[in-house]
PDB file of C-alpha atoms in Angstrom:
ATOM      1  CA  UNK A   4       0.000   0.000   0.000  1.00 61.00           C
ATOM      2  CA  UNK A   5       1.727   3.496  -0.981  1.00 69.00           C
ATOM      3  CA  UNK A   6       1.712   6.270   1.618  1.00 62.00           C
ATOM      4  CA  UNK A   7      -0.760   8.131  -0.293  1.00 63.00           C
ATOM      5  CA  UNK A   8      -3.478   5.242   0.122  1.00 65.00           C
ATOM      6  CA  UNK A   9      -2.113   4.713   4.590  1.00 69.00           C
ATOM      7  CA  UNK A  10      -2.742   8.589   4.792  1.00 73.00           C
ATOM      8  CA  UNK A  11      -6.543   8.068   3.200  1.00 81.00           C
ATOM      9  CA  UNK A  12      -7.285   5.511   5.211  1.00 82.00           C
ATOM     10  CA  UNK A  13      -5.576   6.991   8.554  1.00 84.00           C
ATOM     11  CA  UNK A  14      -7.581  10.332   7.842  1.00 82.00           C
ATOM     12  CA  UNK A  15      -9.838  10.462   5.262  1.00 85.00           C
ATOM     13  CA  UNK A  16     -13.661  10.136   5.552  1.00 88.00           C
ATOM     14  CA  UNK A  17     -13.934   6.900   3.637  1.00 92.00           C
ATOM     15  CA  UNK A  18     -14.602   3.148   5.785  1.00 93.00           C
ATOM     16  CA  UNK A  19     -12.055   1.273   4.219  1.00 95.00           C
ATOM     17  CA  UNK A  20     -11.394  -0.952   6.779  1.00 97.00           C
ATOM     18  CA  UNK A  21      -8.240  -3.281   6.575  1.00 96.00           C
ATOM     19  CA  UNK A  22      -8.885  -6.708   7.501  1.00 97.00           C
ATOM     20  CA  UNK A  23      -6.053  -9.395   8.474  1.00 97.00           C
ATOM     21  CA  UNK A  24      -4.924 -11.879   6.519  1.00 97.00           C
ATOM     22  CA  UNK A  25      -7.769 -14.186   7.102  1.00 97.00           C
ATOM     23  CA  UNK A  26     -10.357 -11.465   6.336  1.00 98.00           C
ATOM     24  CA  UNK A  27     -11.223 -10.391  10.255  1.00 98.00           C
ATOM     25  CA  UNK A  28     -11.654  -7.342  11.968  1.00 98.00           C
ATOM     26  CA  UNK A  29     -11.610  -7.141  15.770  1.00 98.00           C
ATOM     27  CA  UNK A  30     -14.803  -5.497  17.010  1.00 98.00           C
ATOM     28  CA  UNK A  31     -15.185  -4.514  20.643  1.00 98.00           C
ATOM     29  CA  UNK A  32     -18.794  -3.981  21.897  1.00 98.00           C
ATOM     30  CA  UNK A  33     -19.849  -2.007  24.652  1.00 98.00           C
ATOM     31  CA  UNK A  34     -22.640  -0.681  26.282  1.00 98.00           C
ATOM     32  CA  UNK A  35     -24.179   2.567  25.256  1.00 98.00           C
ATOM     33  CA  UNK A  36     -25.377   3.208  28.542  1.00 97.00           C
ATOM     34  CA  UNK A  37     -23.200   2.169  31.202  1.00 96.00           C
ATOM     35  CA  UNK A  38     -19.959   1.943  28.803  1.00 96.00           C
ATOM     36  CA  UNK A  39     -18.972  -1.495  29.667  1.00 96.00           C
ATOM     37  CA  UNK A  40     -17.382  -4.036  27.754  1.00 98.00           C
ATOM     38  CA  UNK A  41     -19.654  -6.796  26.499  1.00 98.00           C
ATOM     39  CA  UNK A  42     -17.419  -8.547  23.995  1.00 98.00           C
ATOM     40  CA  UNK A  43     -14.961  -8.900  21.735  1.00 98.00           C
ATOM     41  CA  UNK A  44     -15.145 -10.716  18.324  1.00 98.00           C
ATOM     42  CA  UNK A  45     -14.425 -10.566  15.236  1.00 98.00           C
ATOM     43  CA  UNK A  46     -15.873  -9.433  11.684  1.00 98.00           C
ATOM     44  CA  UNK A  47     -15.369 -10.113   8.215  1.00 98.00           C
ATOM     45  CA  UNK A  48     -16.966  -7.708   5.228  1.00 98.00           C
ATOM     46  CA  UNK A  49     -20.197  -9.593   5.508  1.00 98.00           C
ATOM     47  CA  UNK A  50     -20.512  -9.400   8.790  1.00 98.00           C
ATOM     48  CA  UNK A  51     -19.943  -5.566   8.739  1.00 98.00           C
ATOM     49  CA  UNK A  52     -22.166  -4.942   5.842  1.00 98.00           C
ATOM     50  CA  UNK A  53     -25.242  -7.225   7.453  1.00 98.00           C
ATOM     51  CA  UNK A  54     -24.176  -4.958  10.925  1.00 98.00           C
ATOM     52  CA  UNK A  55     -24.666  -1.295   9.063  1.00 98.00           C
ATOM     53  CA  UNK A  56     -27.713  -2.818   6.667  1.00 98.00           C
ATOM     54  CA  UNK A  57     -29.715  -3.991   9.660  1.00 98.00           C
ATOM     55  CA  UNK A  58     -28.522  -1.942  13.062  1.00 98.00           C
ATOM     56  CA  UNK A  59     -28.046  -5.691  14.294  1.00 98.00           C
ATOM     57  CA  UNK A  60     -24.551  -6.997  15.735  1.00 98.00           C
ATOM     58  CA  UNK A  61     -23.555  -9.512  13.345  1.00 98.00           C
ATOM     59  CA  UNK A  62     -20.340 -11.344  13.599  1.00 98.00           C
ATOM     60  CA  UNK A  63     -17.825 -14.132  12.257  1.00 98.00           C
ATOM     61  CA  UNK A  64     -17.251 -17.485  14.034  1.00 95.00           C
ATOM     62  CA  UNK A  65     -13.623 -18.462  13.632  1.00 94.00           C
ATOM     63  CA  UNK A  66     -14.265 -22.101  15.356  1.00 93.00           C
ATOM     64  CA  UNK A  67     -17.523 -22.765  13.174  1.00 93.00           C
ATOM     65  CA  UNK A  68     -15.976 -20.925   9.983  1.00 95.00           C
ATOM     66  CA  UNK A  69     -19.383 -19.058   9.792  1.00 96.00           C
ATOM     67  CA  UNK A  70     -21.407 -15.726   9.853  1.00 97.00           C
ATOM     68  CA  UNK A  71     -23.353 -15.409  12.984  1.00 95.00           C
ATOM     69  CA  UNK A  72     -26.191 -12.831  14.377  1.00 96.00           C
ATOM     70  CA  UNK A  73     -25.570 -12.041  18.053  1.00 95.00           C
ATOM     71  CA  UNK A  74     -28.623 -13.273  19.734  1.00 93.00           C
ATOM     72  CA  UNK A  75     -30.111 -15.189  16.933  1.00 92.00           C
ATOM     73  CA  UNK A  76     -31.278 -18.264  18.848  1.00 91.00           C
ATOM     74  CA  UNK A  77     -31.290 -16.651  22.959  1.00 92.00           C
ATOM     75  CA  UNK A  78     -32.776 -13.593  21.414  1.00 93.00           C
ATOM     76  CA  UNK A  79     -30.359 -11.574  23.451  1.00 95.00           C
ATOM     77  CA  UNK A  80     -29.262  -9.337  20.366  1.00 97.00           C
ATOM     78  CA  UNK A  81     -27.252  -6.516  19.944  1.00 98.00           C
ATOM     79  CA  UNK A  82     -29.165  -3.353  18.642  1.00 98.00           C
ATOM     80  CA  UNK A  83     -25.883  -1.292  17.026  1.00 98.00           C
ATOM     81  CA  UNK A  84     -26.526   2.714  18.362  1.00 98.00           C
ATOM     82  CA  UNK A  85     -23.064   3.570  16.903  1.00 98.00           C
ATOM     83  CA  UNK A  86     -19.934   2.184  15.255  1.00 98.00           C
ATOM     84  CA  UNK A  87     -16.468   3.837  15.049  1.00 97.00           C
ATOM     85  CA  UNK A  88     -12.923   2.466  13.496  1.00 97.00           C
ATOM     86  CA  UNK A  89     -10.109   3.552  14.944  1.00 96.00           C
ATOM     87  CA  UNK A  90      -7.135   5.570  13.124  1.00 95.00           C
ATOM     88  CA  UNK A  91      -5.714   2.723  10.686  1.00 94.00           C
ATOM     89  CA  UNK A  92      -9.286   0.949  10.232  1.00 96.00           C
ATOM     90  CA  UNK A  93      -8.131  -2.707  11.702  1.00 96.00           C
ATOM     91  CA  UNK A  94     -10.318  -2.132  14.746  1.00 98.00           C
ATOM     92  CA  UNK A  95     -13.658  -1.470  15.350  1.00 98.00           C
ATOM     93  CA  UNK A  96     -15.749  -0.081  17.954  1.00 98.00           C
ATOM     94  CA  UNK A  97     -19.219  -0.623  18.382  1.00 98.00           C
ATOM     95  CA  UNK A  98     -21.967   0.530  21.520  1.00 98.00           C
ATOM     96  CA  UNK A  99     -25.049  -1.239  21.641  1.00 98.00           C
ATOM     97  CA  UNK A 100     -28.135  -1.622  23.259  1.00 98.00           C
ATOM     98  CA  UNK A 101     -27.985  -5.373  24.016  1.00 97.00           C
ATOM     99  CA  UNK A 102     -31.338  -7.419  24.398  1.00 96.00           C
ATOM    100  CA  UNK A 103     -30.126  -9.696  27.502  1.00 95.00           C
ATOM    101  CA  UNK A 104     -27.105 -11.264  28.379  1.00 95.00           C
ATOM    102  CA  UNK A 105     -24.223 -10.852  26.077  1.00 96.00           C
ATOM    103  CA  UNK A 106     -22.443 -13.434  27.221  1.00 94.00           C
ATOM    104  CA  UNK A 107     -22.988 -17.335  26.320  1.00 91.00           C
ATOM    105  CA  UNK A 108     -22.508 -18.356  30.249  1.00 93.00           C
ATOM    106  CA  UNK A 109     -25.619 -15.837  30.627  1.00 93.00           C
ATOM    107  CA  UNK A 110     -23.571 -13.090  32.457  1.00 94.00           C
ATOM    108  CA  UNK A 111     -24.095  -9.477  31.276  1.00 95.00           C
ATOM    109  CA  UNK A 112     -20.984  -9.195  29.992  1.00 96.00           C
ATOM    110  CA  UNK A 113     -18.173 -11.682  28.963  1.00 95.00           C
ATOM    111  CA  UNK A 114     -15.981 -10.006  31.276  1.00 95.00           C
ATOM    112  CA  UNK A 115     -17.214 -10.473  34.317  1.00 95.00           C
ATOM    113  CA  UNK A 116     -14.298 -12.511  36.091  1.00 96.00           C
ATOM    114  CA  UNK A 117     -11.447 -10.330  37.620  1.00 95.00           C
ATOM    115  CA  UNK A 118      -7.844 -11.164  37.364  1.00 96.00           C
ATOM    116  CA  UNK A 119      -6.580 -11.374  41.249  1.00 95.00           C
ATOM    117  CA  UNK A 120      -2.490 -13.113  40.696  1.00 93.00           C
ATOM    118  CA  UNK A 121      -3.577 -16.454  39.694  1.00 94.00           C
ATOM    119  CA  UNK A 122      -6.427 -16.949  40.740  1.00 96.00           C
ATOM    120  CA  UNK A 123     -10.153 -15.234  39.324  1.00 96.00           C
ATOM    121  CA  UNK A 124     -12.994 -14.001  40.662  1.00 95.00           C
ATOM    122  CA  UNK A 125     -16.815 -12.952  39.339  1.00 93.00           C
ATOM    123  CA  UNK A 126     -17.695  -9.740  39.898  1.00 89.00           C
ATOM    124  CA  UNK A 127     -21.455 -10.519  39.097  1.00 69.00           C
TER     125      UNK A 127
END
């Protein structure tokens, strides 16, 4: 990639977002109203263009090799309020209002085990 095309994509005001070598894009969701994390997975183009076409997280499965809709069977979906990329586009950002649980263990979020040495602990 020349400089010219880095310097559009690290500051211009077109979503060209650049995926990994497998065709993924880390996505971190959070919620709109309290700010905390939910999750963190990954998308590829699909998933992103199903996300901005229907205001519904969508997602890629690396261990089933497959598109997924958060909350598809539990319901507990992810309504998208806004997305943002961050400077060089391999990132994204994305608050939600989520339906339920986020997490498949039925916790809020999918962080909800603090880090104490070796040992961890559920804030929940």
């Amino acid at each position: 990639m020349t400089d010219d095309q880095n310097a559009d994509r690290e500051s211009g005001f077109q979503l060209n977002p650049k995926y990994d070598s497998n065709g993924l894009i880390t996505a971190v969701v959070t919620d709109d109203s309290s700010d905390d994390v939910l999750m963190v997975a990954f998308m590829n183009a699909e998933a992103l263009h199903l996300t901005q076409e229907t205001g519904v997280a969508h997602f890629y499965s690396r261990s089933r090799k497959s598109l997924w809709k958060k909350g598809e069977t539990s319901g507990n979906i992810l309504n998208v309020v806004e997305m943002r990329i961050d400077c060089d586009q391999d990132a994204l950002w994305i608050k939600a209002k989520p339906a339920g649980p986020t997490c498949h263990t039925g916790a809020t979020s999918c962080f909800y085990r603090i880090v104490e040495n070796d040992r961890l602990e559920n804030i929940e």
